[in-house]
Amino acid sequence: MSSQCRNDFDQALLSGYLDDVLTQQDTQRVRLHLETCTTCSHLVEEMKTTREVTMTSTFATPPDDQWDERPSAGLSRLSFGLGWGILIIWFVASVGFALGQLWSGPESLTEKLLIFSALTAVTLLLLSVLIDRLKRLGSDRYRRIEK
Amino acid sequence: MVDRNETVNGVMTLSATTATEDLVRRAQNGETSARDELARENQRAAFLFALHLVGNHDDALDISQEAMLRFFSTLDRFQSGRAVRPWLFAIVRNQARDFWRRSKLRRHESLDESIPDLSRALVDDGDDPEQSAFRREQQARVWRVVSRLPRAQREILVLRDFHDLSYEEIATVLGIPMGTVMSRLHAARMNLRRKYLALASHQAARSDS
Ligand SMILES: [Zn+2]
């Protein structure tokens, strides 16, 4: 069935009419047209039915507990990032300071080497944990997209 | 949720009720219970709009959750006298666009912009069983066709005919002039009708043979 209106009539007005957004003048114009044009009056009825069908549809939505998960995850991600940022800055500053003290300090070369290697070990450990956490965070975020 | 209280150019404009306005203001002041309530009132709608944009439950949940976070992080820029939904939906739409950009690299996007069949996400709200069997079938058919509309037509159609937004609100969500809404919406409705009839005749032909 064709939806073409034979008259010189802007059919978009039918949607405006259905949604009740037309000026009084346009509403009157559509009413007059519908009295004489069965194509357009059919169309209005069809659009009305379709709107009823969509408006009364119900979709499955996630249970409430799934909602609570993410915002806190977002917040914890923020505090996670912030926490690590501050820790790294603090660590770099402390190590720098310690190395400076060590260099100009009165300790023997053996003592200097011992303290230096301890600092290196702690740095490496921190770095490995950080890399691991970052990797997990990355795969978490894109988990759903990758499948 | 909205008052119809002003008339401009013969078209109703919408503003938030004083209750929502109050809720938004309290949330802006950092009141946790107000934020929770605002989230509860809107997250389901955000999810459904996201679902209608991407057609997949998990992705829609991802998108709408990101959108809710963004909604709250930009809440202080929101004028509390305005309606919440259009503002939130515009954010959902942006998040969906980011999602498309990311996922296009990872999987093929269908050229005709169709999404997975939305009718599969329908649930029965189960009142009268006899009435609802017929309604269910109608709904399944309509939403299957909605899934096959081009993105721009699908979004304007669901904004009006599912989420029940006004023309003014739709213009806000889509960032288009209000005068464009009626013609674009009508084009979407006509295309839906055309595809619906094509599907119906295709199904009839199949059951005949
Ligand atoms: Zn006509």
mmCIF file of C-alpha atoms and ligand atoms in Angstrom:
data_model
loop_
_atom_site.group_PDB
_atom_site.id
_atom_site.type_symbol
_atom_site.label_atom_id
_atom_site.label_comp_id
_atom_site.label_asym_id
_atom_site.label_seq_id
_atom_site.Cartn_x
_atom_site.Cartn_y
_atom_site.Cartn_z
ATOM 1 C CA MET A 1 0.000 0.000 0.000
ATOM 2 C CA SER A 2 1.400 3.352 -0.992
ATOM 3 C CA SER A 3 1.606 6.107 1.595
ATOM 4 C CA GLN A 4 1.818 8.856 -0.989
ATOM 5 C CA CYS A 5 -0.734 11.575 -0.637
ATOM 6 C CA ARG A 6 -2.126 12.784 -3.901
ATOM 7 C CA ASN A 7 -2.762 16.273 -2.685
ATOM 8 C CA ASP A 8 -0.109 18.888 -2.229
ATOM 9 C CA PHE A 9 0.131 18.231 1.491
ATOM 10 C CA ASP A 10 3.170 18.077 3.760
ATOM 11 C CA GLN A 11 2.796 14.678 5.404
ATOM 12 C CA ALA A 12 5.303 15.511 8.150
ATOM 13 C CA LEU A 13 2.458 17.543 9.656
ATOM 14 C CA LEU A 14 0.775 14.217 10.422
ATOM 15 C CA SER A 15 3.507 13.410 12.925
ATOM 16 C CA GLY A 16 3.151 16.842 14.458
ATOM 17 C CA TYR A 17 -0.583 16.301 14.623
ATOM 18 C CA LEU A 18 -0.165 12.931 16.313
ATOM 19 C CA ASP A 19 2.224 14.433 18.844
ATOM 20 C CA ASP A 20 0.018 17.450 19.418
ATOM 21 C CA VAL A 21 2.679 20.045 18.766
ATOM 22 C CA LEU A 22 1.088 21.965 15.899
ATOM 23 C CA THR A 23 -0.239 25.501 16.037
ATOM 24 C CA GLN A 24 -4.006 25.838 16.117
ATOM 25 C CA GLN A 25 -3.957 26.860 12.480
ATOM 26 C CA ASP A 26 -1.946 23.822 11.344
ATOM 27 C CA THR A 27 -4.037 21.480 13.475
ATOM 28 C CA GLN A 28 -7.128 22.809 11.729
ATOM 29 C CA ARG A 29 -5.471 22.338 8.343
ATOM 30 C CA VAL A 30 -4.619 18.694 9.115
ATOM 31 C CA ARG A 31 -8.140 18.014 10.419
ATOM 32 C CA LEU A 32 -9.682 19.324 7.206
ATOM 33 C CA HIS A 33 -7.272 17.266 5.116
ATOM 34 C CA LEU A 34 -7.949 14.055 7.042
ATOM 35 C CA GLU A 35 -11.660 14.406 6.371
ATOM 36 C CA THR A 36 -11.048 14.049 2.652
ATOM 37 C CA CYS A 37 -7.864 11.952 2.399
ATOM 38 C CA THR A 38 -8.106 8.288 3.402
ATOM 39 C CA THR A 39 -4.391 7.682 2.733
ATOM 40 C CA CYS A 40 -3.383 10.184 5.366
ATOM 41 C CA SER A 41 -6.057 9.217 7.892
ATOM 42 C CA HIS A 42 -4.902 5.595 7.595
ATOM 43 C CA LEU A 43 -1.354 6.695 8.116
ATOM 44 C CA VAL A 44 -2.220 8.593 11.284
ATOM 45 C CA GLU A 45 -4.015 5.548 12.670
ATOM 46 C CA GLU A 46 -1.063 3.301 11.854
ATOM 47 C CA MET A 47 1.449 5.640 13.440
ATOM 48 C CA LYS A 48 -0.746 5.872 16.514
ATOM 49 C CA THR A 49 -0.913 2.072 16.822
ATOM 50 C CA THR A 50 2.835 1.713 16.354
ATOM 51 C CA ARG A 51 3.447 4.328 19.035
ATOM 52 C CA GLU A 52 1.169 2.413 21.392
ATOM 53 C CA VAL A 53 3.113 -0.765 20.646
ATOM 54 C CA THR A 54 6.496 0.807 21.370
ATOM 55 C CA MET A 55 5.304 2.799 24.384
ATOM 56 C CA THR A 56 3.943 -0.326 26.082
ATOM 57 C CA SER A 57 7.072 -2.399 25.461
ATOM 58 C CA THR A 58 9.153 -3.560 28.391
ATOM 59 C CA PHE A 59 12.844 -4.444 28.162
ATOM 60 C CA ALA A 60 15.012 -6.484 30.462
ATOM 61 C CA THR A 61 17.121 -4.155 32.590
ATOM 62 C CA PRO A 62 20.095 -5.003 34.778
ATOM 63 C CA PRO A 63 19.352 -5.839 38.435
ATOM 64 C CA ASP A 64 20.068 -3.055 40.909
ATOM 65 C CA ASP A 65 23.206 -4.637 42.356
ATOM 66 C CA GLN A 66 24.903 -4.444 38.979
ATOM 67 C CA TRP A 67 24.447 -0.705 39.093
ATOM 68 C CA ASP A 68 26.054 -0.217 42.458
ATOM 69 C CA GLU A 69 29.181 -1.931 41.206
ATOM 70 C CA ARG A 70 30.476 0.504 38.690
ATOM 71 C CA PRO A 71 30.246 3.968 40.239
ATOM 72 C CA SER A 72 32.225 2.758 43.234
ATOM 73 C CA ALA A 73 34.599 0.985 40.843
ATOM 74 C CA GLY A 74 35.028 4.326 39.101
ATOM 75 C CA LEU A 75 35.691 6.075 42.387
ATOM 76 C CA SER A 76 38.097 3.390 43.536
ATOM 77 C CA ARG A 77 39.855 3.619 40.176
ATOM 78 C CA LEU A 78 40.311 7.333 40.792
ATOM 79 C CA SER A 79 41.650 6.859 44.311
ATOM 80 C CA PHE A 80 43.762 3.956 43.033
ATOM 81 C CA GLY A 81 45.399 6.181 40.423
ATOM 82 C CA LEU A 82 45.787 9.078 42.842
ATOM 83 C CA GLY A 83 47.272 6.832 45.520
ATOM 84 C CA TRP A 84 49.846 5.362 43.191
ATOM 85 C CA GLY A 85 50.697 8.788 41.779
ATOM 86 C CA ILE A 86 51.446 10.222 45.225
ATOM 87 C CA LEU A 87 53.360 7.075 46.239
ATOM 88 C CA ILE A 88 55.573 7.245 43.155
ATOM 89 C CA ILE A 89 56.352 10.923 43.645
ATOM 90 C CA TRP A 90 57.138 10.290 47.309
ATOM 91 C CA PHE A 91 59.302 7.291 46.439
ATOM 92 C CA VAL A 92 61.315 9.057 43.754
ATOM 93 C CA ALA A 93 61.918 12.020 46.061
ATOM 94 C CA SER A 94 62.964 9.804 48.981
ATOM 95 C CA VAL A 95 65.301 7.658 46.916
ATOM 96 C CA GLY A 96 66.840 10.738 45.310
ATOM 97 C CA PHE A 97 67.382 12.277 48.729
ATOM 98 C CA ALA A 98 68.847 9.045 50.143
ATOM 99 C CA LEU A 99 71.239 8.664 47.210
ATOM 100 C CA GLY A 100 72.396 12.258 47.601
ATOM 101 C CA GLN A 101 73.029 11.700 51.318
ATOM 102 C CA LEU A 102 74.797 8.429 50.582
ATOM 103 C CA TRP A 103 77.100 9.951 47.979
ATOM 104 C CA SER A 104 78.344 12.678 50.269
ATOM 105 C CA GLY A 105 78.174 10.569 53.455
ATOM 106 C CA PRO A 106 81.128 9.211 55.461
ATOM 107 C CA GLU A 107 80.243 5.494 54.941
ATOM 108 C CA SER A 108 82.703 3.069 53.394
ATOM 109 C CA LEU A 109 82.267 1.852 49.795
ATOM 110 C CA THR A 110 80.887 -1.518 51.011
ATOM 111 C CA GLU A 111 78.247 0.192 53.142
ATOM 112 C CA LYS A 112 77.338 2.459 50.245
ATOM 113 C CA LEU A 113 76.964 -0.516 47.906
ATOM 114 C CA LEU A 114 74.780 -2.413 50.415
ATOM 115 C CA ILE A 115 72.360 0.492 50.896
ATOM 116 C CA PHE A 116 72.329 1.191 47.154
ATOM 117 C CA SER A 117 71.426 -2.419 46.265
ATOM 118 C CA ALA A 118 68.666 -2.477 48.904
ATOM 119 C CA LEU A 119 67.161 0.669 47.375
ATOM 120 C CA THR A 120 67.394 -0.853 43.894
ATOM 121 C CA ALA A 121 65.619 -4.019 45.031
ATOM 122 C CA VAL A 122 62.724 -2.074 46.595
ATOM 123 C CA THR A 123 62.402 0.034 43.425
ATOM 124 C CA LEU A 124 62.200 -3.036 41.212
ATOM 125 C CA LEU A 125 59.590 -4.681 43.465
ATOM 126 C CA LEU A 126 57.421 -1.579 43.444
ATOM 127 C CA LEU A 127 57.749 -1.331 39.683
ATOM 128 C CA SER A 128 56.687 -4.970 39.133
ATOM 129 C CA VAL A 129 53.568 -4.545 41.299
ATOM 130 C CA LEU A 130 52.672 -1.340 39.484
ATOM 131 C CA ILE A 131 53.042 -2.897 36.026
ATOM 132 C CA ASP A 132 50.963 -5.870 37.099
ATOM 133 C CA ARG A 133 48.147 -3.681 38.457
ATOM 134 C CA LEU A 134 48.120 -1.490 35.370
ATOM 135 C CA LYS A 135 47.886 -4.519 33.090
ATOM 136 C CA ARG A 136 44.945 -5.911 35.045
ATOM 137 C CA LEU A 137 43.180 -2.541 35.023
ATOM 138 C CA GLY A 138 43.587 -2.307 31.262
ATOM 139 C CA SER A 139 42.229 -5.770 30.514
ATOM 140 C CA ASP A 140 39.353 -5.160 32.950
ATOM 141 C CA ARG A 141 38.206 -2.049 31.183
ATOM 142 C CA TYR A 142 38.128 -3.579 27.720
ATOM 143 C CA ARG A 143 36.951 -7.023 28.770
ATOM 144 C CA ARG A 144 33.497 -6.610 27.265
ATOM 145 C CA ILE A 145 34.638 -5.075 24.020
ATOM 146 C CA GLU A 146 37.161 -7.736 23.178
ATOM 147 C CA LYS A 147 34.810 -10.687 23.089
ATOM 148 C CA MET B 1 8.552 14.295 36.127
ATOM 149 C CA VAL B 2 7.937 17.425 34.089
ATOM 150 C CA ASP B 3 5.512 20.306 34.221
ATOM 151 C CA ARG B 4 3.952 21.619 31.078
ATOM 152 C CA ASN B 5 3.732 25.230 31.987
ATOM 153 C CA GLU B 6 4.979 27.487 29.248
ATOM 154 C CA THR B 7 3.991 27.883 25.651
ATOM 155 C CA VAL B 8 6.366 29.144 22.984
ATOM 156 C CA ASN B 9 5.313 29.223 19.335
ATOM 157 C CA GLY B 10 2.390 26.999 20.142
ATOM 158 C CA VAL B 11 4.726 24.292 21.382
ATOM 159 C CA MET B 12 4.907 23.242 25.005
ATOM 160 C CA THR B 13 8.236 23.722 26.661
ATOM 161 C CA LEU B 14 9.271 21.630 29.567
ATOM 162 C CA SER B 15 10.972 22.403 32.781
ATOM 163 C CA ALA B 16 11.793 20.305 35.780
ATOM 164 C CA THR B 17 9.323 20.044 38.618
ATOM 165 C CA THR B 18 10.276 21.717 41.851
ATOM 166 C CA ALA B 19 10.848 18.259 43.391
ATOM 167 C CA THR B 20 13.438 17.303 40.769
ATOM 168 C CA GLU B 21 14.920 20.781 40.886
ATOM 169 C CA ASP B 22 15.363 20.429 44.615
ATOM 170 C CA LEU B 23 16.871 16.964 44.224
ATOM 171 C CA VAL B 24 19.385 18.209 41.651
ATOM 172 C CA ARG B 25 20.352 21.161 43.838
ATOM 173 C CA ARG B 26 20.917 18.893 46.838
ATOM 174 C CA ALA B 27 22.981 16.512 44.713
ATOM 175 C CA GLN B 28 25.022 19.470 43.460
ATOM 176 C CA ASN B 29 25.736 20.356 47.068
ATOM 177 C CA GLY B 30 27.214 16.904 47.479
ATOM 178 C CA GLU B 31 24.393 15.293 49.435
ATOM 179 C CA THR B 32 24.923 11.549 49.015
ATOM 180 C CA SER B 33 21.305 10.493 49.482
ATOM 181 C CA ALA B 34 20.207 12.980 46.815
ATOM 182 C CA ARG B 35 22.814 11.663 44.392
ATOM 183 C CA ASP B 36 21.662 8.108 45.054
ATOM 184 C CA GLU B 37 18.061 9.014 44.429
ATOM 185 C CA LEU B 38 18.926 10.897 41.252
ATOM 186 C CA ALA B 39 20.878 7.864 40.056
ATOM 187 C CA ARG B 40 18.047 5.480 40.870
ATOM 188 C CA GLU B 41 15.534 7.631 39.024
ATOM 189 C CA ASN B 42 17.599 7.860 35.866
ATOM 190 C CA GLN B 43 19.983 4.951 35.413
ATOM 191 C CA ARG B 44 17.356 2.607 33.997
ATOM 192 C CA ALA B 45 16.358 5.138 31.355
ATOM 193 C CA ALA B 46 20.024 5.719 30.531
ATOM 194 C CA PHE B 47 20.517 1.980 30.134
ATOM 195 C CA LEU B 48 17.482 1.619 27.856
ATOM 196 C CA PHE B 49 18.525 4.493 25.613
ATOM 197 C CA ALA B 50 22.010 2.983 25.367
ATOM 198 C CA LEU B 51 20.445 -0.380 24.567
ATOM 199 C CA HIS B 52 18.426 1.197 21.757
ATOM 200 C CA LEU B 53 21.611 2.713 20.374
ATOM 201 C CA VAL B 54 23.855 -0.373 20.444
ATOM 202 C CA GLY B 55 21.459 -3.320 20.767
ATOM 203 C CA ASN B 56 23.566 -5.336 23.185
ATOM 204 C CA HIS B 57 22.931 -5.679 26.936
ATOM 205 C CA ASP B 58 26.545 -5.726 28.150
ATOM 206 C CA ASP B 59 27.685 -2.840 25.991
ATOM 207 C CA ALA B 60 24.598 -0.837 26.955
ATOM 208 C CA LEU B 61 25.361 -1.378 30.634
ATOM 209 C CA ASP B 62 28.953 -0.272 30.104
ATOM 210 C CA ILE B 63 27.902 2.826 28.201
ATOM 211 C CA SER B 64 25.174 3.851 30.614
ATOM 212 C CA GLN B 65 27.377 3.345 33.658
ATOM 213 C CA GLU B 66 30.081 5.516 32.125
ATOM 214 C CA ALA B 67 27.365 8.027 31.270
ATOM 215 C CA MET B 68 26.098 8.115 34.857
ATOM 216 C CA LEU B 69 29.635 8.749 36.114
ATOM 217 C CA ARG B 70 30.052 11.556 33.629
ATOM 218 C CA PHE B 71 26.625 12.891 34.516
ATOM 219 C CA PHE B 72 27.614 13.233 38.155
ATOM 220 C CA SER B 73 31.058 14.600 37.404
ATOM 221 C CA THR B 74 29.518 17.391 35.303
ATOM 222 C CA LEU B 75 26.536 17.957 37.560
ATOM 223 C CA ASP B 76 27.712 21.327 38.851
ATOM 224 C CA ARG B 77 27.525 22.684 35.310
ATOM 225 C CA PHE B 78 23.883 21.650 35.024
ATOM 226 C CA GLN B 79 21.222 24.338 35.537
ATOM 227 C CA SER B 80 18.926 22.819 38.121
ATOM 228 C CA GLY B 81 15.762 24.329 36.612
ATOM 229 C CA ARG B 82 16.036 22.200 33.482
ATOM 230 C CA ALA B 83 14.857 18.654 32.861
ATOM 231 C CA VAL B 84 17.401 15.945 33.672
ATOM 232 C CA ARG B 85 16.629 13.395 30.952
ATOM 233 C CA PRO B 86 17.734 15.384 27.857
ATOM 234 C CA TRP B 87 21.024 16.294 29.507
ATOM 235 C CA LEU B 88 21.640 12.686 30.569
ATOM 236 C CA PHE B 89 20.614 11.266 27.186
ATOM 237 C CA ALA B 90 22.989 13.610 25.386
ATOM 238 C CA ILE B 91 25.781 12.184 27.561
ATOM 239 C CA VAL B 92 24.676 8.607 26.832
ATOM 240 C CA ARG B 93 24.743 9.406 23.142
ATOM 241 C CA ASN B 94 28.280 10.767 23.368
ATOM 242 C CA GLN B 95 29.425 7.697 25.279
ATOM 243 C CA ALA B 96 27.846 5.473 22.643
ATOM 244 C CA ARG B 97 29.699 7.374 19.958
ATOM 245 C CA ASP B 98 33.001 6.824 21.776
ATOM 246 C CA PHE B 99 32.082 3.183 22.056
ATOM 247 C CA TRP B 100 31.502 2.919 18.302
ATOM 248 C CA ARG B 101 34.816 4.574 17.627
ATOM 249 C CA ARG B 102 36.605 2.074 19.867
ATOM 250 C CA SER B 103 34.716 -1.000 18.745
ATOM 251 C CA LYS B 104 34.993 -0.214 15.045
ATOM 252 C CA LEU B 105 38.682 -1.043 15.329
ATOM 253 C CA ARG B 106 37.879 -4.395 16.865
ATOM 254 C CA ARG B 107 34.935 -5.697 14.923
ATOM 255 C CA HIS B 108 33.175 -5.129 11.696
ATOM 256 C CA GLU B 109 30.398 -2.638 11.809
ATOM 257 C CA SER B 110 27.502 -3.394 9.555
ATOM 258 C CA LEU B 111 27.330 -0.868 6.753
ATOM 259 C CA ASP B 112 23.598 -0.322 7.050
ATOM 260 C CA GLU B 113 24.003 0.710 10.721
ATOM 261 C CA SER B 114 21.654 -2.001 11.942
ATOM 262 C CA ILE B 115 22.183 -3.368 15.462
ATOM 263 C CA PRO B 116 21.447 -6.748 17.090
ATOM 264 C CA ASP B 117 17.733 -7.522 17.180
ATOM 265 C CA LEU B 118 16.176 -5.479 20.009
ATOM 266 C CA SER B 119 13.107 -7.711 20.171
ATOM 267 C CA ARG B 120 15.246 -10.322 21.916
ATOM 268 C CA ALA B 121 15.642 -7.965 24.871
ATOM 269 C CA LEU B 122 11.873 -7.620 25.311
ATOM 270 C CA VAL B 123 10.249 -9.062 28.402
ATOM 271 C CA ASP B 124 6.623 -9.811 29.062
ATOM 272 C CA ASP B 125 5.074 -7.508 31.634
ATOM 273 C CA GLY B 126 2.335 -10.158 31.746
ATOM 274 C CA ASP B 127 -1.164 -8.814 32.445
ATOM 275 C CA ASP B 128 -3.832 -10.459 30.320
ATOM 276 C CA PRO B 129 -2.211 -13.528 28.683
ATOM 277 C CA GLU B 130 -4.421 -13.603 25.595
ATOM 278 C CA GLN B 131 -4.108 -9.924 24.876
ATOM 279 C CA SER B 132 -0.393 -9.999 25.546
ATOM 280 C CA ALA B 133 0.316 -12.866 23.100
ATOM 281 C CA PHE B 134 -0.883 -10.673 20.256
ATOM 282 C CA ARG B 135 0.830 -7.581 21.659
ATOM 283 C CA ARG B 136 4.051 -9.492 22.147
ATOM 284 C CA GLU B 137 4.111 -10.542 18.529
ATOM 285 C CA GLN B 138 3.446 -6.985 17.406
ATOM 286 C CA GLN B 139 6.158 -5.668 19.702
ATOM 287 C CA ALA B 140 8.671 -8.254 18.511
ATOM 288 C CA ARG B 141 8.047 -7.308 14.898
ATOM 289 C CA VAL B 142 8.229 -3.571 15.470
ATOM 290 C CA TRP B 143 11.444 -3.724 17.498
ATOM 291 C CA ARG B 144 13.065 -6.074 15.017
ATOM 292 C CA VAL B 145 12.456 -3.432 12.390
ATOM 293 C CA VAL B 146 13.612 -0.602 14.671
ATOM 294 C CA SER B 147 16.933 -2.458 14.984
ATOM 295 C CA ARG B 148 17.326 -2.212 11.230
ATOM 296 C CA LEU B 149 16.788 1.524 10.940
ATOM 297 C CA PRO B 150 19.741 3.800 10.215
ATOM 298 C CA ARG B 151 21.183 5.144 13.475
ATOM 299 C CA ALA B 152 19.854 8.714 13.106
ATOM 300 C CA GLN B 153 16.318 7.482 12.473
ATOM 301 C CA ARG B 154 16.426 4.896 15.214
ATOM 302 C CA GLU B 155 17.526 7.352 17.870
ATOM 303 C CA ILE B 156 14.920 9.996 17.100
ATOM 304 C CA LEU B 157 12.207 7.356 16.925
ATOM 305 C CA VAL B 158 12.966 5.831 20.323
ATOM 306 C CA LEU B 159 13.395 9.234 21.939
ATOM 307 C CA ARG B 160 9.848 10.143 20.930
ATOM 308 C CA ASP B 161 7.983 6.831 20.751
ATOM 309 C CA PHE B 162 9.569 4.979 23.649
ATOM 310 C CA HIS B 163 11.157 7.509 26.009
ATOM 311 C CA ASP B 164 8.357 9.971 25.333
ATOM 312 C CA LEU B 165 10.563 13.057 25.105
ATOM 313 C CA SER B 166 9.064 16.289 23.796
ATOM 314 C CA TYR B 167 10.246 17.815 20.516
ATOM 315 C CA GLU B 168 12.173 20.422 22.447
ATOM 316 C CA GLU B 169 13.918 17.785 24.555
ATOM 317 C CA ILE B 170 14.727 15.735 21.459
ATOM 318 C CA ALA B 171 16.285 18.817 19.854
ATOM 319 C CA THR B 172 18.442 19.216 22.967
ATOM 320 C CA VAL B 173 19.601 15.589 22.972
ATOM 321 C CA LEU B 174 20.432 15.519 19.279
ATOM 322 C CA GLY B 175 21.754 19.076 19.080
ATOM 323 C CA ILE B 176 19.495 19.973 16.174
ATOM 324 C CA PRO B 177 17.100 22.891 15.660
ATOM 325 C CA MET B 178 13.615 22.260 16.947
ATOM 326 C CA GLY B 179 12.182 22.860 13.473
ATOM 327 C CA THR B 180 14.078 19.816 12.184
ATOM 328 C CA VAL B 181 12.624 17.388 14.721
ATOM 329 C CA MET B 182 9.202 16.895 13.134
ATOM 330 C CA SER B 183 10.439 16.170 9.613
ATOM 331 C CA ARG B 184 13.221 13.840 10.765
ATOM 332 C CA LEU B 185 10.896 12.001 13.121
ATOM 333 C CA HIS B 186 8.310 11.631 10.400
ATOM 334 C CA ALA B 187 10.888 10.259 7.977
ATOM 335 C CA ALA B 188 11.892 7.711 10.622
ATOM 336 C CA ARG B 189 8.288 6.689 11.226
ATOM 337 C CA MET B 190 7.666 6.289 7.503
ATOM 338 C CA ASN B 191 10.799 4.212 7.049
ATOM 339 C CA LEU B 192 9.795 2.044 10.004
ATOM 340 C CA ARG B 193 6.391 1.532 8.400
ATOM 341 C CA ARG B 194 7.927 0.647 5.042
ATOM 342 C CA LYS B 195 10.305 -1.894 6.559
ATOM 343 C CA TYR B 196 7.569 -3.268 8.793
ATOM 344 C CA LEU B 197 5.309 -3.926 5.808
ATOM 345 C CA ALA B 198 8.204 -5.501 3.914
ATOM 346 C CA LEU B 199 8.917 -7.819 6.834
ATOM 347 C CA ALA B 200 5.237 -8.730 7.195
ATOM 348 C CA SER B 201 4.854 -9.591 3.507
ATOM 349 C CA HIS B 202 8.132 -11.524 3.579
ATOM 350 C CA GLN B 203 6.874 -13.570 6.541
ATOM 351 C CA ALA B 204 3.508 -14.117 4.833
ATOM 352 C CA ALA B 205 5.230 -15.327 1.661
ATOM 353 C CA ARG B 206 7.373 -17.716 3.669
ATOM 354 C CA SER B 207 4.427 -19.237 5.502
ATOM 355 C CA ASP B 208 2.559 -19.683 2.194
ATOM 356 C CA SER B 209 5.264 -21.687 0.481
HETATM 357 ZN ZN ZN C 1 -3.360 13.022 2.293
#
